Short mmCIF file of C-alpha atoms in Angstrom, two decimals:
data_model
loop_
_atom_site.label_atom_id
_atom_site.label_comp_id
_atom_site.label_asym_id
_atom_site.label_seq_id
_atom_site.Cartn_x
_atom_site.Cartn_y
_atom_site.Cartn_z
CA MET A 250 -7.71 -2.11 9.26
CA ASN A 251 -7.38 -0.10 6.22
CA ILE A 252 -10.27 2.62 5.94
CA PHE A 253 -10.78 0.78 2.18
CA SER A 254 -10.89 -2.48 3.70
CA GLN A 255 -13.43 -2.00 6.03
CA LEU A 256 -15.43 -0.96 2.85
CA ARG A 257 -14.87 -4.66 1.57
CA ASN A 258 -18.31 -5.39 1.21
CA LYS A 259 -19.74 -2.36 -0.66
CA PRO A 260 -19.12 -2.37 -4.43
CA ALA A 261 -15.84 -0.56 -6.21
CA LEU A 262 -16.43 1.43 -8.70
CA SER A 263 -13.77 0.43 -10.57
CA SER A 264 -14.23 -3.16 -10.04
CA PRO A 265 -16.58 -5.52 -11.22
CA PRO A 266 -20.14 -4.59 -8.96
CA LYS A 267 -20.59 -8.19 -7.04
CA GLN A 268 -17.59 -8.35 -4.31
CA ARG A 269 -16.61 -12.03 -4.13
CA ARG A 270 -15.57 -13.16 -0.53
CA GLY A 271 -13.27 -15.58 0.67
CA ILE A 272 -9.37 -15.89 -0.07
CA GLU A 273 -8.94 -16.36 -3.88
CA LEU A 274 -5.86 -18.29 -5.07
CA LYS A 275 -5.11 -16.93 -8.47
CA SER A 276 -4.72 -19.16 -12.17
CA PRO A 277 -1.45 -18.86 -13.65
CA ARG A 278 -3.77 -16.74 -16.43
CA GLU A 279 -4.61 -14.13 -13.73
CA ILE A 280 -1.35 -13.88 -12.18
CA GLU A 281 0.10 -12.66 -15.36
CA ILE A 282 -2.59 -9.71 -15.63
CA MET A 283 -1.76 -9.01 -12.32
CA ARG A 284 2.37 -8.72 -13.33
CA GLN A 285 0.73 -6.59 -16.20
CA ALA A 286 -1.42 -4.56 -13.62
CA SER A 287 1.55 -4.21 -11.05
CA ARG A 288 3.95 -3.04 -13.64
CA ILE A 289 1.84 -0.02 -14.25
CA VAL A 290 1.43 0.17 -10.61
CA ALA A 291 5.25 0.22 -10.46
CA THR A 292 5.80 2.07 -13.11
CA VAL A 293 3.78 5.11 -11.94
CA LEU A 294 5.94 5.02 -8.67
CA LYS A 295 9.24 5.24 -10.35
CA GLU A 296 8.05 7.95 -12.01
CA ILE A 297 6.54 9.93 -9.47
CA ALA A 298 9.73 9.24 -7.34
CA ALA A 299 12.00 10.83 -9.86
CA LEU A 300 9.75 13.91 -10.42
CA VAL A 301 9.03 15.16 -7.40
CA GLU A 302 10.74 18.21 -6.44
CA PRO A 303 9.84 21.09 -3.89
CA GLY A 304 7.51 23.53 -5.28
CA MET A 305 4.90 20.87 -6.96
CA THR A 306 1.79 20.06 -5.43
CA THR A 307 0.20 16.74 -4.41
CA ALA A 308 -1.97 17.35 -7.06
CA ASP A 309 0.38 17.99 -9.43
CA LEU A 310 1.43 13.59 -8.78
CA ASP A 311 -1.62 12.63 -8.79
CA ALA A 312 -2.49 14.41 -12.26
CA HIS A 313 0.96 12.70 -14.35
CA ALA A 314 -0.43 9.32 -12.12
CA GLU A 315 -4.11 9.42 -13.63
CA LYS A 316 -2.54 10.08 -17.02
CA ARG A 317 0.30 7.48 -17.03
CA ILE A 318 -2.16 4.63 -15.69
CA ARG A 319 -4.59 5.39 -18.75
CA GLU A 320 -1.45 5.84 -21.13
CA MET A 321 -1.22 1.86 -20.59
CA ASP A 322 -4.45 1.12 -20.54
CA ALA A 323 -5.56 0.89 -17.22
CA THR A 324 -7.76 2.52 -14.82
CA PRO A 325 -6.57 4.20 -11.24
CA SER A 326 -8.01 1.77 -8.79
CA PHE A 327 -8.58 4.57 -6.64
CA LYS A 328 -10.15 7.50 -8.05
CA GLY A 329 -13.81 6.98 -7.35
CA TYR A 330 -13.68 3.94 -5.02
CA HIS A 331 -15.95 4.14 -1.84
CA GLY A 332 -16.24 8.33 -3.03
CA PHE A 333 -12.18 8.58 -3.10
CA PRO A 334 -11.65 11.77 -5.44
CA ALA A 335 -7.94 11.00 -6.68
CA SER A 336 -5.52 8.89 -8.49
CA ILE A 337 -3.08 8.58 -5.42
CA CYS A 338 -3.35 8.96 -2.10
CA SER A 339 -0.34 11.86 -0.97
CA SER A 340 0.08 11.44 3.04
CA ILE A 341 2.62 14.29 4.07
CA ASN A 342 4.95 14.10 7.53
CA ASN A 343 2.51 13.58 10.18
CA GLU A 344 -0.21 12.09 7.61
CA VAL A 345 -0.32 8.41 8.09
CA VAL A 346 -2.76 7.15 5.19
CA HIS A 347 -5.38 8.45 2.44
CA GLY A 348 -3.98 12.16 2.16
CA ILE A 349 -5.87 13.25 -0.96
CA PRO A 350 -4.08 15.83 -3.37
CA SER A 351 -4.43 19.43 -3.81
CA ARG A 352 -3.13 22.23 -5.57
CA LYS A 353 -3.29 23.98 -2.33
CA LYS A 354 -0.79 21.30 -0.63
CA VAL A 355 2.87 22.54 -1.81
CA ILE A 356 5.70 19.90 -1.05
CA ARG A 357 8.56 20.90 0.66
CA SER A 358 12.13 20.11 1.02
CA GLY A 359 12.31 17.87 3.94
CA ASP A 360 9.15 16.08 3.79
CA VAL A 361 8.61 12.83 4.35
CA LEU A 362 6.07 11.74 1.17
CA LYS A 363 3.89 8.61 0.94
CA VAL A 364 2.46 8.07 -2.60
CA ASP A 365 0.33 5.26 -3.00
CA THR A 366 -1.87 4.07 -5.87
CA GLY A 367 -3.26 1.43 -7.86
CA ALA A 368 -4.06 0.47 -11.50
CA TYR A 369 -6.97 -1.89 -12.56
CA PHE A 370 -6.24 -4.17 -15.80
CA GLN A 371 -8.31 -6.57 -17.77
CA GLY A 372 -10.27 -7.27 -14.65
CA PHE A 373 -7.64 -7.09 -11.65
CA HIS A 374 -5.77 -4.80 -9.31
CA GLY A 375 -2.01 -4.07 -8.10
CA ASP A 376 -1.58 -1.91 -5.59
CA SER A 377 1.92 -0.16 -4.06
CA CYS A 378 3.25 2.76 -1.66
CA ILE A 379 6.33 4.61 -1.72
CA THR A 380 8.02 7.22 1.51
CA ILE A 381 9.76 9.98 -0.67
CA ALA A 382 12.63 11.90 1.19
CA VAL A 383 11.80 15.33 -0.72
CA GLY A 384 15.16 17.30 -1.05
CA THR A 385 17.01 17.04 2.27
CA VAL A 386 15.53 15.41 5.24
CA THR A 387 16.80 15.42 9.11
CA PRO A 388 18.61 12.55 9.76
CA ASP A 389 15.81 10.82 11.76
CA ALA A 390 13.25 10.93 9.05
CA ALA A 391 15.48 8.96 6.85
CA ARG A 392 15.84 6.58 9.20
CA LEU A 393 12.78 6.25 9.69
CA ILE A 394 12.26 6.14 5.64
CA ARG A 395 14.63 3.35 5.48
CA VAL A 396 13.50 1.28 8.47
CA ALA A 397 10.49 1.35 7.06
CA GLU A 398 11.42 -0.13 3.88
CA GLU A 399 13.65 -2.79 5.85
CA ALA A 400 10.45 -3.97 7.64
CA LEU A 401 8.49 -4.89 4.41
CA TYR A 402 11.17 -7.12 2.89
CA LYS A 403 11.54 -8.39 6.20
CA GLY A 404 7.69 -9.33 6.46
CA ILE A 405 8.22 -10.63 2.68
CA GLU A 406 10.95 -12.54 3.40
CA GLN A 407 8.93 -14.71 5.05
CA VAL A 408 6.40 -15.41 2.39
CA LYS A 409 6.26 -18.94 0.61
CA ALA A 410 3.69 -21.81 0.42
CA GLY A 411 3.17 -23.26 4.13
CA ALA A 412 4.36 -20.67 6.02
CA HIS A 413 1.29 -18.25 7.97
CA LEU A 414 0.69 -14.52 8.22
CA LEU A 415 2.00 -14.17 11.59
CA ASP A 416 5.66 -15.27 10.40
CA LEU A 417 5.72 -12.33 8.20
CA ALA A 418 3.69 -10.21 10.77
CA GLY A 419 6.36 -11.05 13.70
CA ALA A 420 9.41 -10.28 11.10
CA ILE A 421 8.09 -6.93 10.57
CA GLU A 422 7.39 -6.50 14.15
CA ASP A 423 10.35 -7.61 15.66
CA HIS A 424 12.41 -5.33 13.09
CA VAL A 425 9.69 -2.06 13.65
CA LYS A 426 10.69 -2.34 17.52
CA ALA A 427 14.19 -2.96 17.27
CA ASN A 428 14.72 0.25 15.80
CA GLY A 429 12.62 2.19 18.41
CA PHE A 430 9.08 3.00 15.97
CA THR A 431 5.98 2.20 16.67
CA ILE A 432 3.94 -0.24 14.40
CA VAL A 433 0.34 1.69 13.34
CA GLU A 434 -2.30 -0.89 14.46
CA ASP A 435 -4.82 0.83 13.18
CA PHE A 436 -4.49 -0.19 9.20
CA THR A 437 -3.44 -3.24 7.49
CA GLY A 438 -1.98 -4.72 4.72
CA HIS A 439 -4.71 -6.98 2.54
CA GLY A 440 -5.50 -9.36 0.12
CA VAL A 441 -5.40 -8.37 -3.83
CA GLY A 442 -6.72 -9.44 -7.28
CA ARG A 443 -9.84 -9.06 -8.67
CA ASN A 444 -11.11 -6.37 -5.72
CA LEU A 445 -8.62 -4.07 -4.17
CA HIS A 446 -8.89 -5.26 -1.22
CA GLU A 447 -9.39 -8.90 -0.40
CA GLU A 448 -9.61 -11.44 2.44
CA PRO A 449 -7.10 -11.82 4.12
CA SER A 450 -6.02 -8.98 5.83
CA VAL A 451 -2.71 -9.03 6.47
CA PHE A 452 -1.67 -7.07 9.97
CA ASN A 453 2.18 -6.01 10.69
CA PHE A 454 2.13 -7.05 14.20
CA ARG A 455 1.55 -10.14 16.67
CA THR A 456 -2.11 -10.65 17.39
CA HIS A 457 -4.76 -13.85 18.26
CA SER A 458 -7.81 -10.97 17.36
CA MET A 459 -7.49 -12.28 13.50
CA PRO A 460 -7.00 -15.21 11.66
CA ASN A 461 -3.60 -16.79 11.15
CA VAL A 462 -4.04 -17.59 7.96
CA LYS A 463 -1.88 -20.37 6.44
CA LEU A 464 0.19 -19.03 3.14
CA ARG A 465 -1.16 -20.76 -0.19
CA ALA A 466 0.95 -20.41 -3.53
CA GLY A 467 -1.46 -18.00 -6.16
CA MET A 468 -2.18 -16.37 -3.00
CA THR A 469 -1.38 -12.59 -3.82
CA LEU A 470 -1.05 -10.21 -0.68
CA ALA A 471 -0.54 -6.16 -0.35
CA ILE A 472 1.84 -6.12 2.51
CA GLU A 473 1.81 -2.50 3.80
CA PRO A 474 3.82 -1.69 7.14
CA ILE A 475 3.43 1.96 8.57
CA LEU A 476 5.24 3.06 11.12
CA ASN A 477 5.20 6.06 13.29
CA ALA A 478 7.73 7.94 15.13
CA GLY A 479 6.18 8.50 18.17
CA SER A 480 2.47 6.99 18.94
CA ARG A 481 1.43 4.59 16.82
CA PHE A 482 -2.19 6.24 17.86
CA THR A 483 -4.01 7.66 14.82
CA ARG A 484 -7.09 10.06 14.37
CA THR A 485 -9.01 11.15 10.85
CA LEU A 486 -9.38 15.07 10.19
CA ALA A 487 -12.65 16.13 9.34
CA ASP A 488 -11.91 15.48 5.19
CA ARG A 489 -13.18 11.24 6.67
CA TRP A 490 -10.01 10.59 4.52
CA THR A 491 -6.93 11.44 5.95
CA ALA A 492 -5.36 10.07 8.99
CA VAL A 493 -2.34 11.91 11.02
CA THR A 494 -0.64 10.64 14.17
CA VAL A 495 -2.10 11.77 16.98
CA ASP A 496 0.86 13.20 18.65
CA ASN A 497 2.22 14.99 15.52
CA THR A 498 5.11 13.12 14.95
CA LEU A 499 6.42 11.56 11.46
CA SER A 500 4.60 8.36 9.45
CA ALA A 501 6.26 6.65 6.79
CA GLN A 502 4.96 3.40 4.46
CA PHE A 503 6.40 1.29 2.01
CA GLU A 504 4.13 -1.28 0.44
CA HIS A 505 4.38 -4.52 -2.44
CA THR A 506 1.78 -6.24 -4.16
CA VAL A 507 3.10 -9.68 -3.72
CA LEU A 508 2.41 -13.34 -5.09
CA VAL A 509 3.31 -16.05 -3.20
CA THR A 510 5.05 -18.74 -4.61
CA GLU A 511 5.63 -23.18 -3.48
CA HIS A 512 9.18 -22.17 -2.85
CA GLY A 513 9.05 -18.05 -1.82
CA TYR A 514 7.54 -14.89 -3.37
CA GLU A 515 7.38 -12.91 -6.25
CA ILE A 516 7.02 -9.28 -6.16
CA LEU A 517 4.88 -8.09 -8.44
CA THR A 518 5.15 -4.22 -8.36
CA ASP A 519 8.89 -4.66 -7.92
CA ARG A 520 10.16 -0.98 -9.01
CA THR A 521 13.48 -2.29 -10.25
CA ASN A 522 12.62 -4.24 -13.34
CA VAL A 523 10.42 -1.04 -15.19
#
C-alpha cells in the first residue's frame, strides 16, 4: 500500500477535516474542478521536466513546484500531509517513492529522477508522477523508464465503466513481466478527489487480497505503477518516508489521475494539453 494511503483514515492538513469513506462518484461540477486541479499538476510537472538539469538540487525543484502551484490559486497537496515537509516527492535512482527534497541532494547526469506532486484546488486534488532521465542515462535505465510509462498506459487503456481493477492490474503486470522488470507491491494507486487518497486501492498486479472493484463512470483514480530493475522489495529509510530498493537497483514510476467514463477514460493530468 502507498505510505500516504495507509494514513487515509487520518485528517489531511490540506483537505477538509472530515475524511469521507467509500468510493465516490464525482458530479459533472466536481469533475470540472478536478480537471482544473489536475491541469495545475500537469503544468508543474511539464515545467519541472523542462527545467531540471545536472547541478540543481531537489530543493530547487520543490521550490519551483510550490511557487507555481500557489500562483495558480491552488495549495500543494503533499506539504504538511501527515507531516510530509515538501510540495513534491523527489526520488532518485534506487529511491522508490516519497523522497524528501533537500538542498544537499544534487541532481547529476545519469540520474533516474521521480517527481510526484499534487494540487488542491477548490476542494479537490489532482495527483501525478513522472520519471525523468537526467542528462545521459544508461541504456538499461532508459529502458526501465520507457517500460514504466508504457505500463501506466497499458493499465489506463483498460479503464471504462464495467471493467474491473484486475483488468488494468493484469495489463500492467503482463507488460512489466514481459520486459523482465518487477512490480513494487508495497505501494498501490488509489482513488483521488476530495481527499488525496480515497478508496479504492488501485493495484498494479493480480491479487485476491484486495477487492476487485467494478469501475463506474464518475470514479477518479490515481493509477501509478512502480517498477524495479531488480527485486520488488523495498525498505524505508530512517527519515520514515523515503522507500528504497533492497538491492540498490533502479526504480521508475509514472502516475496519472484518470476519470472513468461510460465508454473509456479521460486522463485529467495529461501533460500534452498544457
